Short mmCIF file of C-alpha atoms in Angstrom, two decimals:
data_model
loop_
_atom_site.label_atom_id
_atom_site.label_comp_id
_atom_site.label_asym_id
_atom_site.label_seq_id
_atom_site.Cartn_x
_atom_site.Cartn_y
_atom_site.Cartn_z
CA MET A 1 2.34 215.36 -70.10
CA GLY A 2 1.98 214.26 -73.95
CA TRP A 3 5.17 211.99 -74.13
CA ASN A 4 5.11 209.26 -76.59
CA GLN A 5 6.26 206.41 -74.54
CA ARG A 6 4.01 202.91 -74.36
CA LEU A 7 3.91 200.96 -71.59
CA GLU A 8 6.31 198.61 -73.14
CA ASP A 9 8.86 201.24 -73.78
CA TRP A 10 9.08 201.92 -70.01
CA ARG A 11 9.40 197.98 -69.37
CA LEU A 12 12.29 197.90 -72.12
CA LEU A 13 14.10 200.91 -70.46
CA ILE A 14 13.76 199.09 -66.94
CA GLU A 15 15.19 195.94 -68.73
CA LEU A 16 18.14 197.91 -69.95
CA ALA A 17 19.07 199.69 -66.64
CA PRO A 18 17.46 197.65 -63.77
CA SER A 19 19.58 199.37 -61.30
CA GLY A 20 19.69 202.69 -62.95
CA SER A 21 15.63 203.40 -62.93
CA PHE A 22 14.62 205.63 -60.10
CA VAL A 23 11.04 206.99 -59.27
CA ALA A 24 9.87 209.84 -57.12
CA ARG A 25 6.92 209.57 -55.24
CA ASP A 26 4.66 211.76 -53.10
CA HIS A 27 3.00 209.05 -50.85
CA ASP A 28 1.51 206.65 -53.42
CA ARG A 29 1.69 208.99 -56.39
CA VAL A 30 4.56 208.93 -58.83
CA ILE A 31 5.81 212.58 -59.40
CA GLY A 32 9.29 211.98 -61.22
CA THR A 33 11.66 209.58 -63.17
CA ALA A 34 14.91 209.30 -64.27
CA ILE A 35 17.01 206.45 -65.94
CA GLY A 36 20.58 205.96 -66.25
CA ILE A 37 21.82 203.45 -68.86
CA ASP A 38 25.29 202.02 -69.20
CA TYR A 39 26.00 201.36 -72.60
CA VAL A 40 29.51 200.13 -71.99
CA HIS A 41 31.55 202.89 -73.51
CA CYS A 42 29.09 205.77 -72.67
CA GLY A 43 26.06 206.37 -70.33
CA TRP A 44 22.93 207.77 -71.34
CA ILE A 45 20.32 209.55 -69.36
CA ALA A 46 16.82 208.86 -70.31
CA MET A 47 12.97 209.66 -68.99
CA MET A 48 13.98 212.70 -66.93
CA LEU A 49 10.41 213.69 -65.99
CA VAL A 50 9.07 215.67 -63.06
CA ALA A 51 5.24 216.58 -62.79
CA PRO A 52 4.60 220.31 -63.44
CA GLU A 53 3.31 221.17 -59.86
CA TYR A 54 6.55 219.75 -58.18
CA ARG A 55 9.14 221.61 -60.31
CA GLY A 56 11.26 224.13 -58.82
CA ARG A 57 11.93 222.18 -55.57
CA GLY A 58 15.13 220.45 -56.63
CA LEU A 59 13.67 217.22 -57.23
CA GLY A 60 14.70 216.97 -60.79
CA ALA A 61 18.30 217.47 -59.77
CA ARG A 62 18.04 214.71 -57.27
CA LEU A 63 16.55 212.29 -59.90
CA LEU A 64 19.33 213.17 -62.50
CA GLU A 65 22.17 212.65 -59.67
CA ALA A 66 20.59 209.23 -58.90
CA ALA A 67 20.65 208.46 -62.47
CA MET A 68 24.42 209.58 -63.11
CA ALA A 69 25.35 207.69 -60.09
CA ALA A 70 24.05 204.38 -61.45
CA ILE A 71 26.52 204.89 -64.46
CA PRO A 72 30.30 203.84 -64.01
CA THR A 73 32.07 207.27 -62.94
CA ARG A 74 34.70 206.86 -65.68
CA LEU A 75 32.29 206.86 -68.60
CA PRO A 76 31.08 210.10 -70.46
CA ILE A 77 27.46 210.63 -69.91
CA ARG A 78 25.35 211.68 -72.82
CA LEU A 79 21.48 212.74 -73.36
CA ASP A 80 19.15 214.80 -75.56
CA ALA A 81 17.81 217.73 -73.67
CA THR A 82 14.69 220.02 -74.32
CA PRO A 83 14.95 223.60 -73.98
CA LEU A 84 13.19 223.13 -70.72
CA GLY A 85 15.65 220.76 -69.17
CA ARG A 86 19.13 222.14 -70.67
CA PRO A 87 19.73 224.57 -67.77
CA LEU A 88 19.61 221.67 -65.24
CA TYR A 89 21.98 219.68 -67.50
CA GLU A 90 24.51 222.60 -67.99
CA ARG A 91 24.51 223.25 -64.08
CA HIS A 92 25.60 219.57 -63.82
CA GLY A 93 28.58 219.83 -66.21
CA PHE A 94 26.90 218.81 -69.68
CA LEU A 95 28.19 220.55 -72.70
CA LEU A 96 26.33 220.97 -76.08
CA GLU A 97 27.39 218.41 -78.81
CA THR A 98 25.06 219.37 -81.39
CA PRO A 99 21.38 220.61 -81.82
CA LEU A 100 18.65 218.81 -83.24
CA THR A 101 14.99 219.21 -84.48
CA ARG A 102 11.88 217.15 -84.01
CA TYR A 103 10.04 216.94 -87.31
CA VAL A 104 6.24 215.57 -87.19
CA ARG A 105 4.56 214.40 -90.44
CA PRO A 106 0.87 214.50 -89.61
CA ALA A 107 -1.49 211.60 -90.38
CA GLY A 108 -3.07 211.02 -93.62
CA ILE A 109 -0.42 212.39 -95.90
CA PRO A 110 0.28 210.03 -98.85
CA ALA A 111 3.62 208.18 -98.65
CA PRO A 112 6.45 209.50 -100.87
CA THR A 113 7.68 207.65 -103.99
CA LEU A 114 9.38 204.24 -102.87
CA ALA A 115 12.91 204.04 -104.37
CA ASN A 116 14.13 200.78 -105.95
CA ASP A 117 17.61 200.35 -104.36
CA VAL A 118 16.39 199.70 -100.62
CA VAL A 119 15.06 196.54 -99.33
CA PRO A 120 13.78 195.28 -95.86
CA LEU A 121 16.38 195.01 -93.05
CA THR A 122 16.53 191.39 -91.91
CA PRO A 123 17.40 190.15 -88.38
CA ALA A 124 20.47 188.62 -90.10
CA ASP A 125 21.61 192.28 -90.81
CA LEU A 126 21.63 193.37 -87.17
CA GLN A 127 25.17 192.24 -86.06
CA GLU A 128 26.68 194.32 -88.71
CA VAL A 129 24.17 197.19 -87.83
CA ALA A 130 25.06 196.94 -84.14
CA GLY A 131 28.64 197.30 -85.20
CA ILE A 132 28.16 200.39 -87.25
CA ASP A 133 25.97 201.78 -84.70
CA ALA A 134 28.58 201.47 -82.02
CA ALA A 135 31.06 203.21 -84.22
CA ILE A 136 28.78 206.24 -84.68
CA PHE A 137 26.95 206.47 -81.34
CA GLY A 138 29.80 205.59 -79.13
CA GLY A 139 28.07 202.86 -76.78
CA ILE A 140 26.99 199.33 -77.48
CA ARG A 141 23.18 198.96 -78.20
CA SER A 142 22.76 195.65 -79.74
CA ARG A 143 20.19 194.29 -77.33
CA LEU A 144 18.13 197.34 -77.82
CA LEU A 145 18.42 197.39 -81.46
CA GLU A 146 17.25 193.94 -81.86
CA ARG A 147 14.19 194.82 -79.83
CA ILE A 148 13.54 197.88 -81.94
CA HIS A 149 13.54 195.61 -84.97
CA ALA A 150 11.35 193.13 -83.49
CA VAL A 151 8.62 195.54 -82.75
CA GLY A 152 8.74 197.72 -85.92
CA PRO A 153 10.03 195.58 -88.75
CA GLY A 154 8.07 197.48 -91.04
CA TYR A 155 10.21 200.67 -90.56
CA ALA A 156 13.48 198.61 -90.82
CA TRP A 157 15.10 199.20 -94.32
CA ARG A 158 18.58 198.99 -95.87
CA ALA A 159 20.47 200.09 -99.00
CA GLY A 160 22.78 197.70 -100.72
CA GLY A 161 26.31 197.58 -100.55
CA THR A 162 29.01 197.74 -97.68
CA PRO A 163 28.77 199.05 -95.24
CA ILE A 164 25.01 198.34 -94.67
CA GLN A 165 23.23 201.66 -94.83
CA TYR A 166 20.10 201.48 -92.70
CA CYS A 167 17.10 202.92 -90.63
CA LEU A 168 14.84 201.44 -88.05
CA GLY A 169 11.75 202.78 -86.40
CA ARG A 170 8.95 201.87 -83.83
CA THR A 171 5.69 202.49 -82.65
CA GLY A 172 4.62 205.10 -80.03
CA ARG A 173 1.37 205.93 -77.99
CA LEU A 174 0.90 209.20 -80.16
CA PHE A 175 3.03 208.66 -83.38
CA ASP A 176 5.53 206.47 -84.65
CA GLN A 177 9.23 207.31 -85.02
CA VAL A 178 11.87 206.50 -87.67
CA GLY A 179 15.50 206.55 -86.81
CA PRO A 180 18.20 205.94 -86.49
CA VAL A 181 19.06 206.77 -90.10
CA ALA A 182 22.74 205.70 -91.08
CA ALA A 183 23.66 206.44 -94.69
CA ALA A 184 26.54 207.53 -96.83
CA ASN A 185 24.73 210.38 -98.40
CA PRO A 186 21.49 212.43 -98.11
CA GLU A 187 19.94 210.89 -101.16
CA THR A 188 20.13 207.17 -99.41
CA ALA A 189 18.88 208.63 -96.15
CA VAL A 190 15.85 210.08 -97.84
CA ALA A 191 15.15 206.66 -99.81
CA LEU A 192 15.36 204.80 -96.48
CA VAL A 193 13.04 206.98 -94.78
CA ALA A 194 10.55 207.35 -97.71
CA ALA A 195 10.46 203.52 -97.68
CA ALA A 196 9.60 203.50 -93.98
CA LEU A 197 6.59 205.83 -94.33
CA HIS A 198 5.19 203.31 -96.61
CA ASN A 199 4.47 201.33 -93.42
CA ALA A 200 3.21 204.16 -91.56
CA GLY A 201 -0.31 203.14 -92.27
CA GLY A 202 -1.47 206.61 -92.25
CA LYS A 203 -0.21 207.47 -88.50
CA PRO A 204 1.62 210.48 -87.64
CA VAL A 205 5.51 209.92 -87.81
CA VAL A 206 8.23 211.74 -86.15
CA VAL A 207 12.02 212.13 -87.21
CA ASP A 208 14.63 213.57 -85.03
CA ALA A 209 17.07 215.07 -87.25
CA TYR A 210 20.61 216.75 -87.14
CA ASP A 211 20.11 220.41 -87.88
CA ASP A 212 23.59 220.41 -89.90
CA GLN A 213 22.24 217.75 -92.58
CA VAL A 214 20.60 220.46 -94.43
CA ALA A 215 19.57 218.56 -97.57
CA PHE A 216 18.10 215.72 -95.52
CA VAL A 217 16.11 218.45 -93.60
CA ALA A 218 14.88 220.20 -96.63
CA TRP A 219 13.58 216.99 -98.12
CA LEU A 220 11.68 216.02 -94.61
CA GLN A 221 10.12 219.61 -95.02
CA SER A 222 8.98 218.78 -98.54
CA ALA A 223 7.71 215.50 -97.63
CA GLY A 224 5.28 217.17 -95.08
CA PHE A 225 7.26 216.89 -91.86
CA GLU A 226 6.98 220.25 -89.63
CA ALA A 227 9.41 221.28 -87.05
CA GLN A 228 8.11 220.83 -83.61
CA ARG A 229 10.76 221.56 -81.11
CA PRO A 230 14.50 221.65 -80.72
CA LEU A 231 16.69 219.02 -79.28
CA TYR A 232 20.07 219.44 -77.80
CA ARG A 233 22.56 216.41 -77.77
CA MET A 234 24.73 217.08 -74.56
CA ARG A 235 27.77 215.18 -73.09
CA ARG A 236 29.27 215.23 -69.72
CA PRO A 237 33.15 214.08 -69.88
CA GLY A 238 34.24 211.32 -68.07
CA ALA A 239 37.62 209.90 -67.10
CA VAL A 240 37.74 207.98 -70.30
CA THR A 241 36.56 209.17 -73.97
CA ALA A 242 33.83 207.24 -75.57
CA THR A 243 35.32 205.12 -78.09
CA ARG A 244 33.54 206.28 -81.06
CA GLY A 245 34.80 204.69 -84.35
CA GLU A 246 35.51 206.76 -87.50
CA CYS A 247 32.99 204.72 -89.72
CA ALA A 248 33.99 207.53 -92.20
CA ARG A 249 31.62 206.31 -95.09
CA LEU A 250 28.51 206.68 -92.91
CA THR A 251 26.78 209.69 -91.43
CA GLU A 252 23.93 209.55 -88.92
CA PHE A 253 21.07 211.76 -90.24
CA ALA A 254 18.50 210.98 -87.38
CA ILE A 255 18.67 209.61 -84.05
CA LEU A 256 16.89 206.52 -82.54
CA GLY A 257 15.18 209.00 -80.02
CA PRO A 258 15.63 210.73 -76.94
CA GLU A 259 14.66 207.82 -74.67
CA PHE A 260 17.29 205.43 -75.99
CA GLY A 261 20.05 207.98 -77.58
#
């Protein structure tokens, strides 16, 4: 289907949600998947995928309902939808939070100028990063962030000062992805992504950026990124509200990715 996930990504998702990972089969053939992740303060739906020749039979709805049922009922549930999947989620009570766009930087484009005020993000920084991420995202993803850092240390950068401003990234099957990017202003967000691109090794790179971050998006386009497709961050309310902190000094400019939130 042209998705970017590696076998290692699927294994990580099953590790994160061992009781929330579902597969649909036609005899011995895998024809669909869905994963419901419990991030403590919110749930996340990932890897909603149905083989094209099996669509239109209600299989996607059954997989979605199974993944949702694996998340505590009191929690709000969130996801990133494609245009194809959005109507299904709306029928199940999901509401639009904010639009994003996937930007792809083709292979072979020279890296932009490296800023002097960013340095590599180290494992020692991850505890603070996890706290900031929980405040911005609304769920606890500390174990996931540790794994992302471990597999993509060259994409992990930080800016000086308090709180830490940072970006992470990881390798994919077709392209590498930079995100999340959390910074106090667009200039720092740009510096972090520019640093990450220096370790791309000429590979194609994607960034899933919020549409309302106009200055950041303009820089992506000037740096060779091309808009590929829209994404829609959606939310299904729960009995409790996700405990998203204020973290007023930092903004998320790009997300970790639709697989993980």
